[in-house]
Short mmCIF file of C-alpha atoms in Angstrom, two decimals:
data_model
loop_
_atom_site.label_atom_id
_atom_site.label_comp_id
_atom_site.label_asym_id
_atom_site.label_seq_id
_atom_site.Cartn_x
_atom_site.Cartn_y
_atom_site.Cartn_z
CA MET A 1 -25.72 -120.19 129.01
CA GLN A 2 -28.19 -118.07 131.18
CA GLN A 3 -28.23 -115.54 128.12
CA GLN A 4 -28.92 -118.23 125.42
CA ILE A 5 -31.79 -119.39 127.35
CA ILE A 6 -33.15 -115.59 127.90
CA ASP A 7 -32.71 -115.19 123.87
CA MET A 8 -34.55 -118.53 123.10
CA THR A 9 -37.06 -117.58 125.15
CA THR A 10 -37.64 -114.14 123.61
CA MET A 11 -37.34 -115.80 120.15
CA THR A 12 -39.98 -118.59 120.85
CA LEU A 13 -42.46 -115.99 122.55
CA ARG A 14 -42.57 -114.79 118.63
CA ARG A 15 -44.45 -117.92 117.72
CA PRO A 16 -48.33 -117.88 117.92
CA ALA A 17 -48.79 -121.00 120.20
CA ALA A 18 -46.41 -119.63 122.90
CA ARG A 19 -48.00 -115.86 122.17
CA ALA A 20 -51.39 -117.33 123.01
CA VAL A 21 -50.49 -119.00 126.12
CA MET A 22 -48.99 -115.80 127.83
CA SER A 23 -51.74 -113.85 126.63
CA LEU A 24 -53.97 -116.52 128.81
CA ALA A 25 -51.66 -115.80 131.23
CA ALA A 26 -51.82 -112.51 131.32
CA ILE A 27 -55.45 -111.58 131.00
CA ILE A 28 -56.07 -114.29 134.15
CA TRP A 29 -53.45 -112.05 135.91
CA LEU A 30 -54.85 -108.72 135.21
CA SER A 31 -58.70 -109.65 135.61
CA GLY A 32 -57.96 -110.83 138.96
CA CYS A 33 -58.75 -114.44 139.97
CA SER A 34 -61.58 -113.20 142.49
CA SER A 35 -63.84 -112.16 139.58
CA LEU A 36 -63.69 -115.96 138.69
CA GLY A 37 -65.26 -118.89 140.59
CA VAL A 38 -68.05 -120.25 141.97
CA ASN A 39 -69.92 -120.73 145.46
CA PRO A 40 -69.20 -124.18 147.52
CA TRP A 41 -72.75 -125.09 146.25
CA GLU A 42 -72.50 -124.76 142.90
CA ARG A 43 -69.90 -127.27 142.19
CA GLY A 44 -72.03 -130.22 141.45
CA THR A 45 -70.58 -130.93 138.00
CA LEU A 46 -67.15 -129.86 139.02
CA ALA A 47 -67.23 -132.21 141.96
CA LYS A 48 -67.29 -135.21 139.57
CA PRO A 49 -64.47 -137.54 139.30
CA GLU A 50 -64.18 -137.27 135.46
CA MET A 51 -63.96 -133.54 136.08
CA ALA A 52 -60.87 -133.62 138.16
CA LEU A 53 -57.82 -132.28 136.35
CA ASP A 54 -56.23 -135.65 136.56
CA SER A 55 -59.20 -137.92 136.23
CA GLN A 56 -56.84 -140.97 135.38
CA PRO A 57 -53.48 -141.29 137.16
CA ILE A 58 -52.93 -144.31 135.76
CA VAL A 59 -53.58 -143.53 132.17
CA SER A 60 -51.51 -140.12 132.74
CA ALA A 61 -48.29 -142.23 134.34
CA LEU A 62 -48.24 -144.75 131.29
CA ASP A 63 -48.72 -142.47 128.88
CA ASP A 64 -45.97 -140.33 130.32
CA HIS A 65 -43.38 -142.87 130.45
CA ILE A 66 -44.04 -143.87 126.59
CA TYR A 67 -43.75 -140.43 125.61
CA PHE A 68 -40.67 -139.96 128.15
CA SER A 69 -38.85 -142.70 126.32
CA LYS A 70 -39.76 -141.63 122.45
CA GLU A 71 -39.42 -137.50 123.01
CA ALA A 72 -37.03 -135.25 124.36
CA SER A 73 -39.62 -133.69 126.21
CA SER A 74 -41.05 -134.70 129.76
CA GLY A 75 -43.31 -132.93 132.70
CA GLY A 76 -45.12 -130.03 132.52
CA ARG A 77 -48.19 -131.50 134.59
CA SER A 78 -45.92 -132.81 137.11
CA PHE A 79 -42.20 -133.34 137.73
CA GLY A 80 -40.59 -134.62 134.74
CA GLY A 81 -37.33 -135.86 135.77
CA GLY A 82 -35.34 -138.73 135.94
CA GLY A 83 -36.07 -142.60 137.23
CA CYS A 84 -35.52 -144.35 134.11
CA GLY A 85 -32.77 -145.13 132.05
CA CYS A 86 -34.64 -145.26 128.76
CA ASN A 87 -34.01 -141.88 127.70
CA MET B 1 -42.12 -160.52 143.59
CA ALA B 2 -42.86 -159.36 140.12
CA ASP B 3 -44.79 -162.74 139.27
CA ALA B 4 -46.88 -162.21 142.34
CA ALA B 5 -47.70 -158.59 141.42
CA SER B 6 -48.51 -159.45 137.85
CA GLU B 7 -50.66 -161.96 138.72
CA VAL B 8 -52.83 -159.77 141.03
CA VAL B 9 -53.38 -157.27 137.84
CA ALA B 10 -54.14 -160.00 135.44
CA VAL B 11 -57.14 -160.65 137.69
CA ALA B 12 -57.65 -157.29 137.97
CA VAL B 13 -58.02 -156.61 134.22
CA THR B 14 -59.91 -159.55 133.05
CA ASP B 15 -62.68 -159.40 135.53
CA PRO B 16 -64.41 -156.52 135.38
CA GLY B 17 -68.06 -157.37 135.89
CA LYS B 18 -68.90 -158.99 139.38
CA PRO B 19 -70.83 -158.23 142.29
CA ALA B 20 -70.53 -155.51 144.66
CA GLY B 21 -69.82 -157.48 147.79
CA ARG B 22 -66.75 -159.25 145.68
CA THR B 23 -65.48 -156.17 144.90
CA ARG B 24 -65.02 -154.91 148.28
CA SER B 25 -63.41 -158.56 148.67
CA LEU B 26 -61.11 -158.06 145.46
CA SER B 27 -60.39 -154.59 146.67
CA SER B 28 -59.09 -155.41 150.10
CA THR B 29 -56.86 -158.44 148.93
CA LEU B 30 -55.31 -155.69 146.30
CA ALA B 31 -54.76 -153.13 148.71
CA MET B 32 -53.25 -156.12 151.22
CA ALA B 33 -51.00 -157.43 148.18
CA THR B 34 -50.05 -153.98 147.44
CA ALA B 35 -49.06 -153.00 151.34
CA ALA B 36 -47.61 -156.20 151.67
CA LEU B 37 -45.18 -155.59 148.02
CA LEU B 38 -44.39 -152.15 148.93
CA SER B 39 -43.48 -152.79 152.34
CA SER B 40 -40.37 -153.51 153.89
CA THR B 41 -41.50 -155.73 156.67
CA GLY B 42 -44.43 -157.84 157.37
CA SER B 43 -45.50 -155.82 160.24
CA GLN B 44 -45.85 -152.79 158.06
CA ALA B 45 -48.33 -154.54 155.83
CA GLY B 46 -50.42 -155.57 158.92
CA PHE B 47 -50.91 -151.78 159.91
CA LEU B 48 -51.32 -150.94 156.31
CA SER B 49 -53.91 -153.59 155.47
CA ASP B 50 -55.88 -153.16 158.90
CA ASP B 51 -58.77 -151.02 157.42
CA ALA B 52 -60.56 -151.73 154.39
CA ASP B 53 -60.88 -148.03 153.34
CA TRP B 54 -58.59 -148.23 150.29
CA GLN B 55 -59.22 -147.11 147.04
CA VAL B 56 -57.07 -149.29 144.46
CA SER B 57 -56.54 -148.77 140.74
CA ALA B 58 -54.65 -151.70 138.40
CA GLY B 59 -53.54 -150.99 134.94
CA LEU B 60 -51.82 -153.05 132.54
CA LEU B 61 -50.47 -151.32 129.21
CA VAL B 62 -49.46 -153.67 126.03
CA TYR B 63 -47.18 -151.71 123.82
CA ASN B 64 -45.71 -152.45 120.36
CA GLU B 65 -43.13 -150.76 118.07
CA GLN B 66 -43.64 -152.46 114.90
CA ASP B 67 -40.10 -154.13 114.23
CA ARG B 68 -39.01 -152.85 117.03
CA VAL B 69 -39.36 -152.98 120.99
CA SER B 70 -42.21 -154.30 122.77
CA ALA B 71 -43.25 -154.10 126.55
CA VAL B 72 -45.92 -155.06 128.55
CA GLU B 73 -46.14 -152.82 132.03
CA PRO B 74 -48.69 -153.54 134.67
CA VAL B 75 -49.47 -151.11 137.53
CA ILE B 76 -51.04 -151.17 140.55
CA SER B 77 -51.81 -148.29 142.90
CA ALA B 78 -53.41 -147.97 146.42
CA ARG B 79 -54.68 -144.86 148.23
CA LYS B 80 -55.50 -145.01 151.64
CA SER B 81 -57.33 -142.28 153.91
CA LEU B 82 -55.54 -142.01 157.32
CA ASP B 83 -57.27 -139.15 158.30
CA THR B 84 -59.09 -136.47 157.17
CA ASP B 85 -57.76 -135.04 154.33
CA GLU B 86 -54.58 -137.28 155.24
CA PHE B 87 -53.59 -140.01 152.50
CA LEU B 88 -51.24 -142.53 152.04
CA ASN B 89 -50.37 -143.23 148.00
CA LEU B 90 -48.60 -146.55 147.16
CA LYS B 91 -48.01 -147.72 143.72
CA LEU B 92 -45.78 -150.51 141.82
CA THR B 93 -44.95 -150.50 138.21
CA ILE B 94 -43.31 -153.26 136.73
CA ASP B 95 -41.95 -152.58 132.81
CA THR B 96 -40.97 -155.63 130.89
CA LEU B 97 -38.98 -154.90 127.50
CA THR B 98 -37.83 -156.59 124.87
CA GLY B 99 -36.65 -156.03 121.07
CA ALA B 100 -34.80 -154.38 118.62
CA SER B 101 -33.83 -150.40 119.15
CA ALA B 102 -32.10 -147.95 116.58
CA THR B 103 -28.27 -147.39 117.54
CA GLY B 104 -27.96 -144.15 115.68
CA ALA B 105 -25.82 -145.46 112.72
CA VAL B 106 -27.18 -145.03 109.00
CA SER B 107 -28.49 -147.66 106.74
CA ALA B 108 -26.34 -148.32 103.89
CA ASP B 109 -26.53 -150.18 100.40
CA LEU B 110 -23.97 -152.56 102.17
CA PRO B 111 -24.20 -154.81 104.79
CA GLN B 112 -22.83 -154.16 108.01
CA THR B 113 -22.08 -155.99 111.10
CA PHE B 114 -21.88 -154.50 114.83
CA THR B 115 -20.58 -155.87 117.84
CA ARG B 116 -23.15 -156.03 121.13
CA PRO B 117 -22.88 -153.48 123.75
CA SER B 118 -21.02 -156.40 126.20
CA GLY B 119 -18.39 -156.61 123.30
CA ASN B 120 -19.17 -160.22 122.79
CA GLY B 121 -21.08 -161.46 119.94
CA GLN B 122 -22.30 -159.51 116.78
CA TYR B 123 -25.36 -158.52 115.07
CA ARG B 124 -25.37 -158.21 111.04
CA ILE B 125 -27.62 -155.37 109.13
CA GLY B 126 -28.90 -156.19 105.67
CA ALA B 127 -28.31 -153.68 103.03
CA ASP B 128 -30.90 -150.78 103.05
CA SER B 129 -31.83 -151.65 106.69
CA THR B 130 -32.09 -149.58 109.32
CA PRO B 131 -29.63 -150.55 112.06
CA LEU B 132 -31.44 -151.84 115.10
CA ASP B 133 -29.62 -153.81 118.02
CA ASP B 134 -32.03 -156.68 118.47
CA THR B 135 -30.95 -157.51 122.26
CA PHE B 136 -33.09 -154.84 123.79
CA LYS B 137 -33.96 -156.37 127.04
CA ASP B 138 -34.94 -154.95 130.51
CA THR B 139 -37.32 -155.19 133.42
CA ARG B 140 -37.98 -152.24 135.21
CA VAL B 141 -39.45 -152.46 138.69
CA THR B 142 -40.80 -148.95 140.34
CA LEU B 143 -42.05 -148.01 143.51
CA ASN B 144 -43.37 -145.09 144.33
CA ALA B 145 -44.77 -143.98 148.18
CA GLY B 146 -46.18 -140.57 148.64
CA TRP B 147 -48.06 -138.98 151.78
CA GLU B 148 -50.52 -136.18 151.85
CA ARG B 149 -51.96 -133.87 154.77
CA PRO B 150 -53.16 -130.63 155.67
CA VAL B 151 -50.59 -128.82 157.55
CA ALA B 152 -52.37 -125.70 157.99
CA GLU B 153 -55.98 -123.83 157.06
CA GLU B 154 -56.11 -124.65 153.26
CA LEU B 155 -52.40 -125.75 153.10
CA THR B 156 -51.49 -129.02 151.99
CA LEU B 157 -48.38 -130.71 152.28
CA THR B 158 -47.18 -133.78 149.90
CA LEU B 159 -43.91 -135.81 150.34
CA GLY B 160 -43.06 -138.45 147.62
CA THR B 161 -40.32 -140.84 147.30
CA ALA B 162 -39.59 -143.10 143.96
CA LEU B 163 -37.28 -146.10 143.48
CA SER B 164 -36.75 -147.44 140.11
CA LYS B 165 -34.69 -150.42 139.29
CA GLU B 166 -33.37 -152.07 136.24
CA TYR B 167 -30.38 -153.88 134.86
CA ASP B 168 -28.15 -151.42 134.29
CA TYR B 169 -29.78 -148.62 136.14
CA LEU B 170 -31.02 -146.90 139.20
CA SER B 171 -32.80 -144.07 140.42
CA LEU B 172 -34.17 -142.89 143.53
CA GLY B 173 -36.00 -140.01 144.09
CA LEU B 174 -37.66 -137.47 146.31
CA SER B 175 -40.51 -135.16 146.17
CA SER B 176 -42.26 -132.33 147.99
CA GLY B 177 -44.92 -130.17 147.13
CA LEU B 178 -47.24 -127.72 149.19
CA ALA B 179 -50.47 -126.64 147.68
CA ARG B 180 -52.68 -123.49 149.44
CA ASP B 181 -56.40 -122.81 148.58
CA ILE B 182 -57.63 -119.22 148.36
CA ASN B 183 -60.47 -117.00 146.94
CA GLY B 184 -63.21 -119.44 148.84
CA GLY B 185 -61.33 -122.55 147.36
CA ASN B 186 -61.86 -121.28 143.86
CA THR B 187 -57.99 -120.74 143.12
CA THR B 188 -55.35 -123.15 144.41
CA LEU B 189 -51.74 -122.11 144.27
CA SER B 190 -49.01 -125.02 144.36
CA GLY B 191 -45.26 -125.52 144.42
CA GLY B 192 -43.30 -128.65 144.58
CA PHE B 193 -39.34 -129.51 144.53
CA SER B 194 -38.28 -132.99 143.36
CA ALA B 195 -34.59 -134.49 143.31
CA SER B 196 -33.63 -137.76 141.66
CA PHE B 197 -30.20 -139.32 141.96
CA ASP B 198 -29.44 -141.85 139.10
CA ALA B 199 -26.89 -144.30 138.61
CA SER B 200 -26.02 -146.18 135.45
CA GLU B 201 -23.98 -149.53 134.70
CA PRO B 202 -24.12 -149.54 131.36
CA VAL B 203 -23.81 -153.42 129.78
CA GLY B 204 -20.18 -153.79 128.61
CA GLY B 205 -19.08 -150.40 130.20
CA GLU B 206 -19.13 -147.07 129.52
CA PRO B 207 -18.07 -146.30 126.37
CA VAL B 208 -15.14 -143.28 125.49
CA PRO B 209 -16.75 -140.31 123.81
CA PHE B 210 -16.33 -140.68 119.92
CA ALA B 211 -14.02 -143.80 120.30
CA ALA B 212 -14.82 -146.53 117.52
CA MET B 213 -16.69 -149.82 118.10
CA GLN B 214 -14.24 -152.92 118.03
CA PRO B 215 -14.71 -156.46 116.92
CA SER B 216 -16.43 -158.60 118.85
CA GLY B 217 -14.53 -160.57 121.09
CA THR B 218 -11.67 -157.93 121.54
CA GLU B 219 -11.05 -155.07 123.98
CA GLN B 220 -13.54 -152.36 123.73
CA ILE B 221 -12.39 -148.99 124.37
CA ARG B 222 -13.95 -147.98 127.65
CA GLN B 223 -13.96 -145.46 130.58
CA GLY B 224 -15.01 -147.29 133.93
CA SER B 225 -18.24 -149.13 134.70
CA GLY B 226 -20.65 -146.35 134.69
CA SER B 227 -21.27 -143.05 136.33
CA ASP B 228 -24.09 -140.83 138.18
CA LYS B 229 -27.08 -138.34 136.94
CA GLN B 230 -28.70 -135.78 139.26
CA VAL B 231 -32.13 -134.29 138.17
CA TYR B 232 -33.92 -131.37 140.45
CA ASP B 233 -36.90 -130.33 139.32
CA ALA B 234 -39.04 -127.72 140.55
CA ILE B 235 -42.95 -126.45 139.65
CA PHE B 236 -45.26 -123.64 140.44
CA GLY B 237 -48.62 -123.81 139.33
CA VAL B 238 -52.03 -121.90 139.99
CA THR B 239 -55.58 -123.95 139.30
CA GLN B 240 -58.37 -121.55 138.76
CA ILE B 241 -62.17 -122.57 138.63
CA ILE B 242 -63.95 -120.60 136.44
CA ASP B 243 -67.63 -121.09 136.22
CA GLN B 244 -69.82 -124.20 137.42
CA ARG B 245 -68.54 -126.09 134.45
CA SER B 246 -65.09 -125.11 133.91
CA LEU B 247 -61.67 -124.86 135.13
CA PHE B 248 -58.13 -124.39 134.12
CA GLN B 249 -54.29 -125.02 135.31
CA LEU B 250 -51.37 -123.32 134.12
CA ASN B 251 -48.02 -124.60 135.53
CA TYR B 252 -44.50 -123.30 134.88
CA SER B 253 -41.87 -126.10 135.58
CA ILE B 254 -37.67 -125.74 135.58
CA SER B 255 -35.49 -128.89 135.46
CA HIS B 256 -31.80 -129.28 135.83
CA SER B 257 -30.23 -132.35 135.11
CA SER B 258 -26.12 -132.86 135.17
CA GLY B 259 -24.03 -135.78 135.32
CA TYR B 260 -23.71 -138.70 132.86
CA LEU B 261 -26.24 -137.67 130.00
CA ASN B 262 -25.22 -139.97 127.39
CA ASP B 263 -26.88 -142.83 126.02
CA PRO B 264 -24.44 -145.66 126.34
CA TYR B 265 -25.73 -147.37 123.49
CA LYS B 266 -25.68 -145.19 120.85
CA PHE B 267 -23.40 -144.18 118.32
CA ILE B 268 -22.83 -142.21 115.16
CA SER B 269 -21.72 -143.67 111.57
CA VAL B 270 -18.68 -141.88 109.95
CA VAL B 271 -19.37 -141.97 105.86
CA ASP B 272 -16.67 -141.42 103.36
CA PRO B 273 -17.08 -138.05 102.51
CA VAL B 274 -16.92 -138.72 98.25
CA THR B 275 -19.11 -141.71 98.22
CA GLY B 276 -21.42 -141.32 101.35
CA ASN B 277 -20.81 -145.01 102.21
CA PRO B 278 -19.90 -146.24 105.95
CA VAL B 279 -16.39 -146.13 105.90
CA PHE B 280 -14.99 -149.72 107.00
CA GLU B 281 -11.37 -149.34 108.06
CA ASN B 282 -10.95 -151.93 110.43
CA GLY B 283 -8.37 -154.47 109.64
CA ASP B 284 -9.40 -157.36 111.78
CA GLN B 285 -13.00 -157.26 110.99
CA VAL B 286 -13.57 -155.61 107.06
CA ASP B 287 -17.59 -155.86 107.49
CA LEU B 288 -17.40 -153.47 110.87
CA PRO B 289 -18.37 -149.80 110.10
CA THR B 290 -16.47 -146.93 111.57
CA VAL B 291 -18.86 -145.77 114.44
CA ALA B 292 -18.29 -143.12 117.12
CA TYR B 293 -20.04 -143.24 120.35
CA GLU B 294 -21.73 -140.16 121.30
CA ASN B 295 -21.42 -137.68 123.76
CA ARG B 296 -23.87 -135.07 124.90
CA PRO B 297 -23.55 -132.25 127.30
CA ASP B 298 -23.11 -133.30 131.13
CA THR B 299 -25.90 -130.52 131.88
CA ARG B 300 -29.15 -129.65 130.62
CA THR B 301 -31.65 -127.02 131.92
CA LYS B 302 -35.50 -127.25 130.77
CA HIS B 303 -38.19 -124.99 131.23
CA SER B 304 -42.09 -125.74 130.44
CA LEU B 305 -45.09 -124.08 130.46
CA TYR B 306 -47.84 -126.11 130.75
CA ALA B 307 -51.71 -124.88 130.27
CA GLN B 308 -54.73 -127.28 130.96
CA TYR B 309 -58.63 -126.33 130.25
CA LYS B 310 -61.34 -128.63 131.05
CA ILE B 311 -65.02 -127.87 130.59
CA SER B 312 -68.18 -129.98 130.95
CA LEU B 313 -70.46 -129.19 127.66
CA ASP B 314 -73.84 -130.73 129.01
CA ASP B 315 -72.66 -134.27 129.93
CA ARG B 316 -69.80 -134.59 127.52
CA ILE B 317 -66.15 -133.39 128.82
CA LEU B 318 -63.68 -131.92 126.65
CA ASP B 319 -60.36 -131.70 128.25
CA THR B 320 -57.27 -129.96 126.29
CA SER B 321 -53.77 -128.93 127.19
CA TYR B 322 -50.87 -127.36 125.70
CA ARG B 323 -47.08 -127.56 126.69
CA PHE B 324 -44.19 -125.64 125.42
CA LEU B 325 -40.69 -126.57 126.22
CA THR B 326 -37.71 -125.09 125.51
CA ASP B 327 -33.84 -126.15 126.75
CA ASP B 328 -30.35 -125.05 126.59
CA TRP B 329 -29.72 -128.30 123.96
CA GLY B 330 -31.85 -126.14 121.64
CA ILE B 331 -34.93 -128.19 121.65
CA ASN B 332 -37.97 -126.33 121.71
CA SER B 333 -41.23 -128.54 121.54
CA HIS B 334 -44.84 -127.92 121.89
CA THR B 335 -47.36 -130.50 122.84
CA LEU B 336 -51.18 -130.54 122.17
CA ASP B 337 -53.31 -132.87 123.84
CA PHE B 338 -57.43 -133.11 123.69
CA ARG B 339 -59.86 -135.87 125.12
CA TYR B 340 -63.49 -135.60 124.72
CA ARG B 341 -65.78 -137.70 126.77
CA ILE B 342 -69.09 -138.60 125.45
CA PRO B 343 -71.40 -140.51 127.85
CA LEU B 344 -73.82 -143.09 126.99
CA SER B 345 -76.15 -145.24 129.35
CA LYS B 346 -75.44 -146.72 132.77
CA GLY B 347 -72.10 -144.97 133.14
CA ARG B 348 -70.09 -145.76 130.09
CA TYR B 349 -68.68 -143.68 127.99
CA TRP B 350 -66.71 -143.16 124.75
CA GLN B 351 -63.64 -140.92 124.69
CA PRO B 352 -61.52 -140.03 121.26
CA HIS B 353 -58.06 -138.69 122.01
CA LEU B 354 -55.94 -136.85 119.64
CA ARG B 355 -52.20 -135.60 120.37
CA TYR B 356 -49.64 -133.59 118.65
CA TYR B 357 -45.96 -133.00 119.22
CA ARG B 358 -43.48 -131.26 117.50
CA GLN B 359 -39.82 -130.83 118.52
CA SER B 360 -36.79 -129.07 116.92
CA ALA B 361 -33.30 -130.88 116.94
CA ALA B 362 -30.89 -130.94 119.94
CA ASP B 363 -27.77 -128.59 118.53
CA PHE B 364 -25.67 -131.42 118.58
CA TYR B 365 -27.52 -134.06 116.90
CA THR B 366 -25.89 -134.95 113.77
CA PRO B 367 -26.92 -138.01 111.89
CA PHE B 368 -23.64 -138.84 110.55
CA TYR B 369 -20.17 -137.49 110.53
CA ILE B 370 -18.27 -136.82 107.09
CA GLY B 371 -14.91 -138.23 107.36
CA GLU B 372 -12.45 -136.36 109.57
CA ASN B 373 -15.35 -134.00 110.78
CA ARG B 374 -15.51 -136.85 113.69
CA PRO B 375 -14.15 -135.55 117.15
CA ALA B 376 -10.95 -137.42 118.03
CA ALA B 377 -11.73 -140.23 120.98
CA GLY B 378 -11.88 -139.08 124.49
CA ASP B 379 -12.44 -135.50 123.33
CA SER B 380 -15.13 -135.00 126.09
CA SER B 381 -15.37 -131.29 125.41
CA SER B 382 -17.13 -131.82 121.91
CA THR B 383 -20.56 -133.16 121.80
CA GLY B 384 -22.60 -135.28 118.99
CA SER B 385 -25.72 -137.64 119.04
CA ALA B 386 -27.43 -139.69 115.87
CA ASP B 387 -29.92 -140.51 118.46
CA TYR B 388 -33.40 -140.17 116.63
CA ARG B 389 -35.24 -138.62 119.63
CA LEU B 390 -32.72 -135.63 119.47
CA GLY B 391 -33.70 -135.04 115.92
CA GLU B 392 -36.43 -132.72 114.53
CA LEU B 393 -39.60 -134.86 114.61
CA THR B 394 -43.30 -135.13 114.86
CA GLY B 395 -45.17 -137.27 116.59
CA MET B 396 -49.36 -137.60 116.08
CA THR B 397 -51.01 -140.23 118.39
CA VAL B 398 -54.94 -141.12 117.76
CA GLY B 399 -56.68 -143.14 120.05
CA LEU B 400 -60.23 -144.26 121.89
CA GLU B 401 -61.42 -145.28 124.99
CA PHE B 402 -64.37 -147.04 125.96
CA GLY B 403 -65.16 -147.47 129.81
CA ARG B 404 -67.78 -147.69 132.50
CA ARG B 405 -67.76 -145.72 135.81
CA THR B 406 -69.82 -146.06 138.66
CA THR B 407 -69.95 -144.16 141.74
CA SER B 408 -67.99 -146.76 143.55
CA SER B 409 -65.72 -147.94 140.55
CA GLY B 410 -64.75 -147.99 137.01
CA TRP B 411 -63.20 -149.63 133.87
CA SER B 412 -61.45 -148.94 130.66
CA VAL B 413 -59.68 -149.64 127.79
CA ALA B 414 -58.30 -147.73 125.12
CA ALA B 415 -56.47 -148.53 121.55
CA GLU B 416 -54.08 -145.80 120.61
CA TYR B 417 -51.88 -145.37 117.73
CA TYR B 418 -48.78 -143.34 117.79
CA LEU B 419 -46.98 -141.93 114.46
CA GLN B 420 -43.48 -140.55 114.93
CA SER B 421 -42.12 -138.80 111.91
CA GLY B 422 -38.78 -137.50 111.56
CA ASP B 423 -37.39 -134.94 108.91
CA GLU B 424 -34.80 -136.43 106.87
CA PRO B 425 -31.22 -134.73 107.00
CA ASP B 426 -30.78 -132.28 104.29
CA ASN B 427 -27.22 -132.94 103.99
CA LYS B 428 -27.37 -136.17 102.45
CA PHE B 429 -25.01 -136.87 99.70
CA GLY B 430 -23.88 -139.95 97.26
CA ALA B 431 -25.08 -143.33 98.45
CA LEU B 432 -26.72 -141.91 101.38
CA SER B 433 -29.46 -140.05 99.02
CA SER B 434 -30.95 -143.13 98.49
CA GLN B 435 -31.10 -144.18 102.04
CA THR B 436 -33.99 -143.54 104.49
CA LEU B 437 -32.00 -141.94 107.69
CA TYR B 438 -35.10 -141.06 109.53
CA PRO B 439 -37.63 -143.96 109.15
CA ASP B 440 -41.25 -143.79 110.83
CA VAL B 441 -41.63 -145.18 113.74
CA ASP B 442 -45.18 -146.82 114.03
CA ILE B 443 -46.28 -147.38 117.93
CA PHE B 444 -49.88 -149.14 118.93
CA PHE B 445 -50.88 -149.61 122.55
CA LEU B 446 -53.24 -150.95 124.45
CA ARG B 447 -54.20 -149.72 127.86
CA PHE B 448 -56.35 -151.27 130.31
CA VAL B 449 -57.66 -149.78 133.60
CA ARG B 450 -59.56 -150.65 136.36
CA ASP B 451 -60.79 -148.66 139.71
CA PHE B 452 -62.16 -150.85 142.70
#
């Protein structure tokens, strides 16, 4: 089973979208996060509630529940475990 | 309990414009109601509602699939500051579902009559119609409680628990996570673990894999009242501030499920290898087609990579994300999501939303069995499912949100349309060739959210 997972991952990395994400991760890793970022007094825009990565948790939860029950994928942003008999 | 919560939410979503003083009062009332609902004893509720320092949000989802399921889902959450950077989070969700659900059987140019899951009663599907079980009805109640607090410098611990109950399903969950800020608070490294313990008790009992449905009123072929499932998740992520107006997040997660992963209400048609029509071989009920109950693997391991990028462009905000998921059932999926927030005057805004989803089929997905290809009843080593959600499909969502946010509160209303399209099987033959085996599913939903 483990071999199968590795093979599938290798296969999917050939796909452009997966390659783009891996490239982004590699760029971040190689450039070093220390070259990114701002000083505390420069975070006025980032501190706005609407700039939070999950600025509407209730919206995320309601949407995630819909897609969990209609699709074979879940999680990613946060845990995608059980909790419902709908899938 | 459910009625009380519904009334609270109904008030919350229909009364958005009120003076500040009343907002505080309503917020406090909601906080007390939430605390009381989520607390097992009155004394705890008193403790939790001591302080008016609550942040309360309420939402309502009204969901409708054309000719299929309808749902109403109110949710209320409350967050209380216990100490510096220490919070308690509570959430209550109630999900009421009614309508018809696809069974997995094929449509045919002959009428078909199926037995209800209980074994008592039947439903008749006309010619050229997708078999839907119209007895789908359930209410789910979910409670979530979480606690977060700093445990060391720049290190935050979160602990959570979840309880979800519906008529035929119970789930208990535990989760924990750690987040560490480094690089002057510009980078956050996070990791988490969750475990979920689920128990299902299907109506009518647990079907024997690949056993045929029996006529109504006769004994169905079952193997006990239900089974358990365990789900373990781990997630690792990095969040990085890029500059004064943008940031991103990258998460890797792995999820392992084991136990009873079947849908006990789904089955697979057996069709004649020559005509392509469903096989009718039951001597006691001639219009009962031969359908075999599904069987999935008893483990599943999923890996996903999630990336989110958010940028403020003047006052507009672009929020975009991508998720790639792969599992050992043979499913690979791609999800792209875009939200673009356009501010108006006085805190009002528009937010268009686009989402694209594409998945490949599970290795064991089969829309039908041809004659003798059906595994023998009780052959638990074989797998097969005609659940369309395990087939190759594309989902497209288009939505628009309108809302208003002030420094202390906000509200929003959104309308979204979700179209799910599947690929027709390429091995259709005979009478099946004129049937639509993977009909589109049209879903429309409205979402109201109020932050107090």
